PDB file of C-alpha atoms in Angstrom:
ATOM      1  CA  MET I   1      70.032 127.110  62.432  1.00  0.00           C
ATOM      2  CA  ALA I   2      66.471 125.955  63.030  1.00  0.00           C
ATOM      3  CA  THR I   3      64.299 125.312  60.025  1.00  0.00           C
ATOM      4  CA  LYS I   4      60.764 126.582  59.921  1.00  0.00           C
ATOM      5  CA  LYS I   5      58.103 123.944  59.785  1.00  0.00           C
ATOM      6  CA  LYS I   6      56.054 124.253  56.626  1.00  0.00           C
ATOM      7  CA  LYS I   7      52.411 124.990  57.372  1.00  0.00           C
ATOM      8  CA  THR I   8      50.168 122.369  55.792  1.00  0.00           C
ATOM      9  CA  LYS I   9      47.021 123.627  54.157  1.00  0.00           C
ATOM     10  CA  ILE I  10      43.989 121.556  55.081  1.00  0.00           C
ATOM     11  CA  ASN I  11      41.149 121.565  52.593  1.00  0.00           C
ATOM     12  CA  LYS I  12      39.167 119.026  50.594  1.00  0.00           C
ATOM     13  CA  HIS I  13      41.936 118.764  47.980  1.00  0.00           C
ATOM     14  CA  THR I  14      44.846 117.804  50.239  1.00  0.00           C
ATOM     15  CA  THR I  15      45.454 114.324  51.632  1.00  0.00           C
ATOM     16  CA  ALA I  16      45.262 115.627  55.210  1.00  0.00           C
ATOM     17  CA  GLY I  17      42.023 117.428  54.375  1.00  0.00           C
ATOM     18  CA  LYS I  18      40.473 114.317  52.848  1.00  0.00           C
ATOM     19  CA  ARG I  19      41.316 112.324  55.981  1.00  0.00           C
ATOM     20  CA  LEU I  20      39.859 115.050  58.215  1.00  0.00           C
ATOM     21  CA  LEU I  21      36.693 115.714  56.217  1.00  0.00           C
ATOM     22  CA  GLY I  22      35.867 112.145  55.229  1.00  0.00           C
ATOM     23  CA  ARG I  23      32.929 112.180  52.838  1.00  0.00           C
ATOM     24  CA  PHE I  24      31.921 115.755  53.624  1.00  0.00           C
ATOM     25  CA  ARG I  25      32.794 118.792  51.521  1.00  0.00           C
ATOM     26  CA  SER I  26      33.565 121.115  54.424  1.00  0.00           C
ATOM     27  CA  LEU I  27      34.251 121.210  58.134  1.00  0.00           C
ATOM     28  CA  SER I  28      30.901 122.971  58.579  1.00  0.00           C
ATOM     29  CA  GLU I  29      29.074 119.997  57.063  1.00  0.00           C
ATOM     30  CA  LYS I  30      31.060 117.613  59.235  1.00  0.00           C
ATOM     31  CA  ARG I  31      30.161 119.685  62.326  1.00  0.00           C
ATOM     32  CA  VAL I  32      26.432 119.520  61.475  1.00  0.00           C
ATOM     33  CA  ALA I  33      26.662 115.758  60.820  1.00  0.00           C
ATOM     34  CA  ASN I  34      28.331 115.258  64.216  1.00  0.00           C
ATOM     35  CA  GLU I  35      25.593 117.352  65.855  1.00  0.00           C
ATOM     36  CA  LEU I  36      22.890 115.193  64.262  1.00  0.00           C
ATOM     37  CA  LEU I  37      24.656 111.983  65.302  1.00  0.00           C
ATOM     38  CA  ALA I  38      25.086 113.265  68.875  1.00  0.00           C
ATOM     39  CA  LYS I  39      21.313 113.876  69.026  1.00  0.00           C
ATOM     40  CA  GLY I  40      20.641 110.388  67.643  1.00  0.00           C
ATOM     41  CA  ILE I  41      19.109 111.650  64.398  1.00  0.00           C
ATOM     42  CA  LYS I  42      19.711 109.621  61.274  1.00  0.00           C
ATOM     43  CA  TYR I  43      20.193 111.596  58.084  1.00  0.00           C
ATOM     44  CA  ARG I  44      20.873 111.108  54.405  1.00  0.00           C
ATOM     45  CA  TYR I  45      23.810 113.059  52.980  1.00  0.00           C
ATOM     46  CA  GLU I  46      23.477 114.506  49.457  1.00  0.00           C
ATOM     47  CA  ARG I  47      21.117 111.784  48.258  1.00  0.00           C
ATOM     48  CA  THR I  48      18.121 113.682  46.841  1.00  0.00           C
ATOM     49  CA  LYS I  49      18.562 115.576  43.592  1.00  0.00           C
ATOM     50  CA  PHE I  50      16.383 118.472  42.449  1.00  0.00           C
ATOM     51  CA  GLU I  51      16.544 119.782  38.918  1.00  0.00           C
ATOM     52  CA  TYR I  52      16.333 123.519  38.284  1.00  0.00           C
ATOM     53  CA  TYR I  53      16.994 125.940  35.447  1.00  0.00           C
ATOM     54  CA  LEU I  54      18.890 129.210  35.225  1.00  0.00           C
ATOM     55  CA  ASP I  55      18.465 131.750  32.473  1.00  0.00           C
ATOM     56  CA  SER I  56      21.423 132.078  30.178  1.00  0.00           C
ATOM     57  CA  ASN I  57      22.717 135.075  28.247  1.00  0.00           C
ATOM     58  CA  LEU I  58      23.121 132.834  25.207  1.00  0.00           C
ATOM     59  CA  LYS I  59      20.632 133.164  22.381  1.00  0.00           C
ATOM     60  CA  LEU I  60      19.582 129.991  20.599  1.00  0.00           C
ATOM     61  CA  ASP I  61      18.401 129.948  17.003  1.00  0.00           C
ATOM     62  CA  CYS I  62      15.158 127.966  16.948  1.00  0.00           C
ATOM     63  CA  PRO I  63      13.933 127.048  13.441  1.00  0.00           C
ATOM     64  CA  ASN I  64      10.302 127.679  14.498  1.00  0.00           C
ATOM     65  CA  CYS I  65      10.654 130.658  16.870  1.00  0.00           C
ATOM     66  CA  GLY I  66      13.808 132.461  15.757  1.00  0.00           C
ATOM     67  CA  LEU I  67      16.214 133.684  18.427  1.00  0.00           C
ATOM     68  CA  VAL I  68      15.218 132.595  21.938  1.00  0.00           C
ATOM     69  CA  LYS I  69      16.892 133.000  25.299  1.00  0.00           C
ATOM     70  CA  GLY I  70      18.593 129.836  26.512  1.00  0.00           C
ATOM     71  CA  ARG I  71      18.300 128.082  29.863  1.00  0.00           C
ATOM     72  CA  ILE I  72      20.882 126.024  31.687  1.00  0.00           C
ATOM     73  CA  ARG I  73      19.777 122.841  33.460  1.00  0.00           C
ATOM     74  CA  ARG I  74      21.383 122.315  36.857  1.00  0.00           C
ATOM     75  CA  HIS I  75      20.958 119.962  39.795  1.00  0.00           C
ATOM     76  CA  TYR I  76      20.744 120.831  43.467  1.00  0.00           C
ATOM     77  CA  LEU I  77      21.796 118.330  46.144  1.00  0.00           C
ATOM     78  CA  PRO I  78      20.713 119.481  49.604  1.00  0.00           C
ATOM     79  CA  ASP I  79      23.416 118.642  52.148  1.00  0.00           C
ATOM     80  CA  PHE I  80      21.218 116.775  54.635  1.00  0.00           C
ATOM     81  CA  GLU I  81      17.793 115.161  54.528  1.00  0.00           C
ATOM     82  CA  LEU I  82      16.248 114.396  57.899  1.00  0.00           C
ATOM     83  CA  PRO I  83      13.686 111.656  58.644  1.00  0.00           C
ATOM     84  CA  ASN I  84      11.004 114.331  59.204  1.00  0.00           C
ATOM     85  CA  GLY I  85      11.347 115.472  55.567  1.00  0.00           C
ATOM     86  CA  LEU I  86      13.390 118.599  56.249  1.00  0.00           C
ATOM     87  CA  PHE I  87      16.360 119.438  54.040  1.00  0.00           C
ATOM     88  CA  ILE I  88      19.314 121.316  55.537  1.00  0.00           C
ATOM     89  CA  GLU I  89      21.811 123.312  53.521  1.00  0.00           C
ATOM     90  CA  VAL I  90      25.084 124.198  55.282  1.00  0.00           C
ATOM     91  CA  LYS I  91      26.903 127.333  54.159  1.00  0.00           C
ATOM     92  CA  GLY I  92      30.175 128.879  55.211  1.00  0.00           C
ATOM     93  CA  ARG I  93      30.616 131.422  52.463  1.00  0.00           C
ATOM     94  CA  PHE I  94      27.365 132.334  50.701  1.00  0.00           C
ATOM     95  CA  THR I  95      28.474 133.252  47.181  1.00  0.00           C
ATOM     96  CA  PRO I  96      26.399 134.970  44.466  1.00  0.00           C
ATOM     97  CA  ARG I  97      26.207 131.594  42.701  1.00  0.00           C
ATOM     98  CA  ASP I  98      24.786 129.969  45.866  1.00  0.00           C
ATOM     99  CA  ARG I  99      22.225 132.754  46.274  1.00  0.00           C
ATOM    100  CA  LYS I 100      21.119 132.447  42.645  1.00  0.00           C
ATOM    101  CA  LYS I 101      20.752 128.663  43.017  1.00  0.00           C
ATOM    102  CA  MET I 102      18.740 128.944  46.240  1.00  0.00           C
ATOM    103  CA  ARG I 103      16.409 131.577  44.697  1.00  0.00           C
ATOM    104  CA  ALA I 104      15.822 129.274  41.693  1.00  0.00           C
ATOM    105  CA  ILE I 105      15.051 126.338  44.007  1.00  0.00           C
ATOM    106  CA  ARG I 106      12.627 128.440  46.085  1.00  0.00           C
ATOM    107  CA  THR I 107      10.869 129.602  42.904  1.00  0.00           C
ATOM    108  CA  LEU I 108      10.527 126.126  41.407  1.00  0.00           C
ATOM    109  CA  TYR I 109       9.788 124.295  44.695  1.00  0.00           C
ATOM    110  CA  PRO I 110       8.048 126.904  46.909  1.00  0.00           C
ATOM    111  CA  SER I 111       6.857 124.471  49.598  1.00  0.00           C
ATOM    112  CA  LEU I 112      10.060 122.426  49.843  1.00  0.00           C
ATOM    113  CA  PRO I 113      11.185 122.639  53.505  1.00  0.00           C
ATOM    114  CA  ILE I 114      14.810 123.810  53.363  1.00  0.00           C
ATOM    115  CA  GLY I 115      16.633 125.379  56.299  1.00  0.00           C
ATOM    116  CA  ILE I 116      20.035 126.996  55.961  1.00  0.00           C
ATOM    117  CA  VAL I 117      22.719 126.708  58.641  1.00  0.00           C
ATOM    118  CA  PHE I 118      25.285 129.492  58.201  1.00  0.00           C
ATOM    119  CA  ASP I 119      28.718 129.554  59.849  1.00  0.00           C
ATOM    120  CA  SER I 120      28.140 133.215  60.703  1.00  0.00           C
ATOM    121  CA  ASP I 121      25.781 136.043  59.782  1.00  0.00           C
ATOM    122  CA  ARG I 122      28.256 137.921  57.603  1.00  0.00           C
ATOM    123  CA  LYS I 123      27.503 140.826  55.325  1.00  0.00           C
ATOM    124  CA  ILE I 124      26.966 139.821  51.722  1.00  0.00           C
ATOM    125  CA  GLU I 125      29.963 140.865  49.648  1.00  0.00           C
ATOM    126  CA  GLY I 126      29.119 143.712  47.287  1.00  0.00           C
ATOM    127  CA  SER I 127      25.715 144.370  48.850  1.00  0.00           C
ATOM    128  CA  LYS I 128      24.940 148.078  48.558  1.00  0.00           C
ATOM    129  CA  LYS I 129      22.397 147.887  51.389  1.00  0.00           C
ATOM    130  CA  GLY I 130      24.722 145.985  53.738  1.00  0.00           C
ATOM    131  CA  LEU I 131      22.455 142.928  53.613  1.00  0.00           C
ATOM    132  CA  ARG I 132      23.497 140.054  55.861  1.00  0.00           C
ATOM    133  CA  TYR I 133      23.124 136.311  55.180  1.00  0.00           C
ATOM    134  CA  GLY I 134      20.209 135.998  57.611  1.00  0.00           C
ATOM    135  CA  GLU I 135      18.395 138.995  56.129  1.00  0.00           C
ATOM    136  CA  TRP I 136      18.784 137.478  52.665  1.00  0.00           C
ATOM    137  CA  ALA I 137      17.344 134.182  53.939  1.00  0.00           C
ATOM    138  CA  ASN I 138      14.347 135.961  55.540  1.00  0.00           C
ATOM    139  CA  LYS I 139      13.724 137.969  52.370  1.00  0.00           C
ATOM    140  CA  ASN I 140      13.754 134.804  50.236  1.00  0.00           C
ATOM    141  CA  GLY I 141      11.689 132.605  52.555  1.00  0.00           C
ATOM    142  CA  PHE I 142      14.356 130.351  54.060  1.00  0.00           C
ATOM    143  CA  PRO I 143      14.477 129.576  57.787  1.00  0.00           C
ATOM    144  CA  TRP I 144      18.077 129.925  58.961  1.00  0.00           C
ATOM    145  CA  SER I 145      20.351 129.609  61.962  1.00  0.00           C
ATOM    146  CA  ILE I 146      23.969 130.187  62.910  1.00  0.00           C
ATOM    147  CA  ARG I 147      26.241 127.138  63.463  1.00  0.00           C
ATOM    148  CA  GLU I 148      23.613 124.918  65.147  1.00  0.00           C
ATOM    149  CA  ILE I 149      20.373 123.279  64.119  1.00  0.00           C
ATOM    150  CA  PRO I 150      17.499 124.770  66.161  1.00  0.00           C
ATOM    151  CA  PRO I 151      15.628 122.106  68.184  1.00  0.00           C
ATOM    152  CA  SER I 152      12.342 123.211  66.595  1.00  0.00           C
ATOM    153  CA  TRP I 153      13.631 122.034  63.188  1.00  0.00           C
ATOM    154  CA  LEU I 154      13.984 118.511  64.563  1.00  0.00           C
ATOM    155  CA  GLU I 155      10.480 118.284  66.046  1.00  0.00           C
ATOM    156  CA  GLY I 156       7.416 116.736  64.436  1.00  0.00           C
ATOM    157  CA  ALA I 157       6.863 116.755  60.714  1.00  0.00           C
ATOM    158  CA  TYR I 158       8.515 120.100  59.938  1.00  0.00           C
ATOM    159  CA  GLY I 159       9.021 121.942  63.212  1.00  0.00           C
ATOM    160  CA  ASN I 160       8.537 125.670  62.703  1.00  0.00           C
ATOM    161  CA  PHE I 161       8.488 125.615  58.901  1.00  0.00           C
ATOM    162  CA  GLY I 162       4.860 126.706  58.798  1.00  0.00           C
ATOM    163  CA  THR I 163       1.615 124.963  59.601  1.00  0.00           C
ATOM    164  CA  GLU I 164       0.691 124.642  55.935  1.00  0.00           C
ATOM    165  CA  LEU I 165       3.523 122.104  55.559  1.00  0.00           C
ATOM    166  CA  LYS I 166       2.914 120.042  58.683  1.00  0.00           C
ATOM    167  CA  HIS I 167       1.000 117.139  57.178  1.00  0.00           C
ATOM    168  CA  LYS I 168       2.351 117.036  53.650  1.00  0.00           C
ATOM    169  CA  GLU I 169       4.617 114.358  52.276  1.00  0.00           C
ATOM    170  CA  ILE I 170       7.903 115.045  50.551  1.00  0.00           C
ATOM    171  CA  VAL I 171       8.024 113.603  47.074  1.00  0.00           C
ATOM    172  CA  HIS I 172      11.512 112.707  45.945  1.00  0.00           C
ATOM    173  CA  VAL I 173      12.111 114.330  42.622  1.00  0.00           C
ATOM    174  CA  SER I 174      14.025 112.651  39.871  1.00  0.00           C
ATOM    175  CA  VAL I 175      15.404 114.430  36.838  1.00  0.00           C
ATOM    176  CA  GLY I 176      12.643 115.809  34.643  1.00  0.00           C
ATOM    177  CA  GLU I 177       9.910 115.757  37.308  1.00  0.00           C
ATOM    178  CA  LYS I 178       8.524 118.796  39.092  1.00  0.00           C
ATOM    179  CA  TYR I 179       8.066 118.791  42.856  1.00  0.00           C
ATOM    180  CA  GLU I 180       4.372 118.908  43.713  1.00  0.00           C
ATOM    181  CA  SER I 181       3.336 119.905  47.204  1.00  0.00           C
TER     182      SER I 181
END
């Protein structure tokens, strides 16, 4: 009697997954890193931290103001930072939490050049209008692509991220500072 071979799950939590992924959190990120290396582009991986706030449903009792709505402080680490100042976020599944985070980042840092590389242009789960990932990105002001980095993103200062950004410097933000364009 032949025994069935047990199928090994490969993800970031298994030993096999850790060997396969290396320092990356997903195969998608590893694919983008390999693409950048193949094109000879140096990058920084999850090195720049941006602080942002999300509204909370909790009410705080302030001695001076009374009950006030709370805010939660979070940090965003873009996946890749390119030498031209562009940040790239790589997404397989684009969850409601990810969408909320990206909207908060766009609100707080409106001129920060961030492009999103999606694995596919899926429909957003639970969207009544049948909105797709790419449509969401357009609506919220994020350039996006599927699986590959467009060559225009790698050109010049910011590629096709808008002429108003072409000659501006990126200021690295530390906790407590606000990004100024």
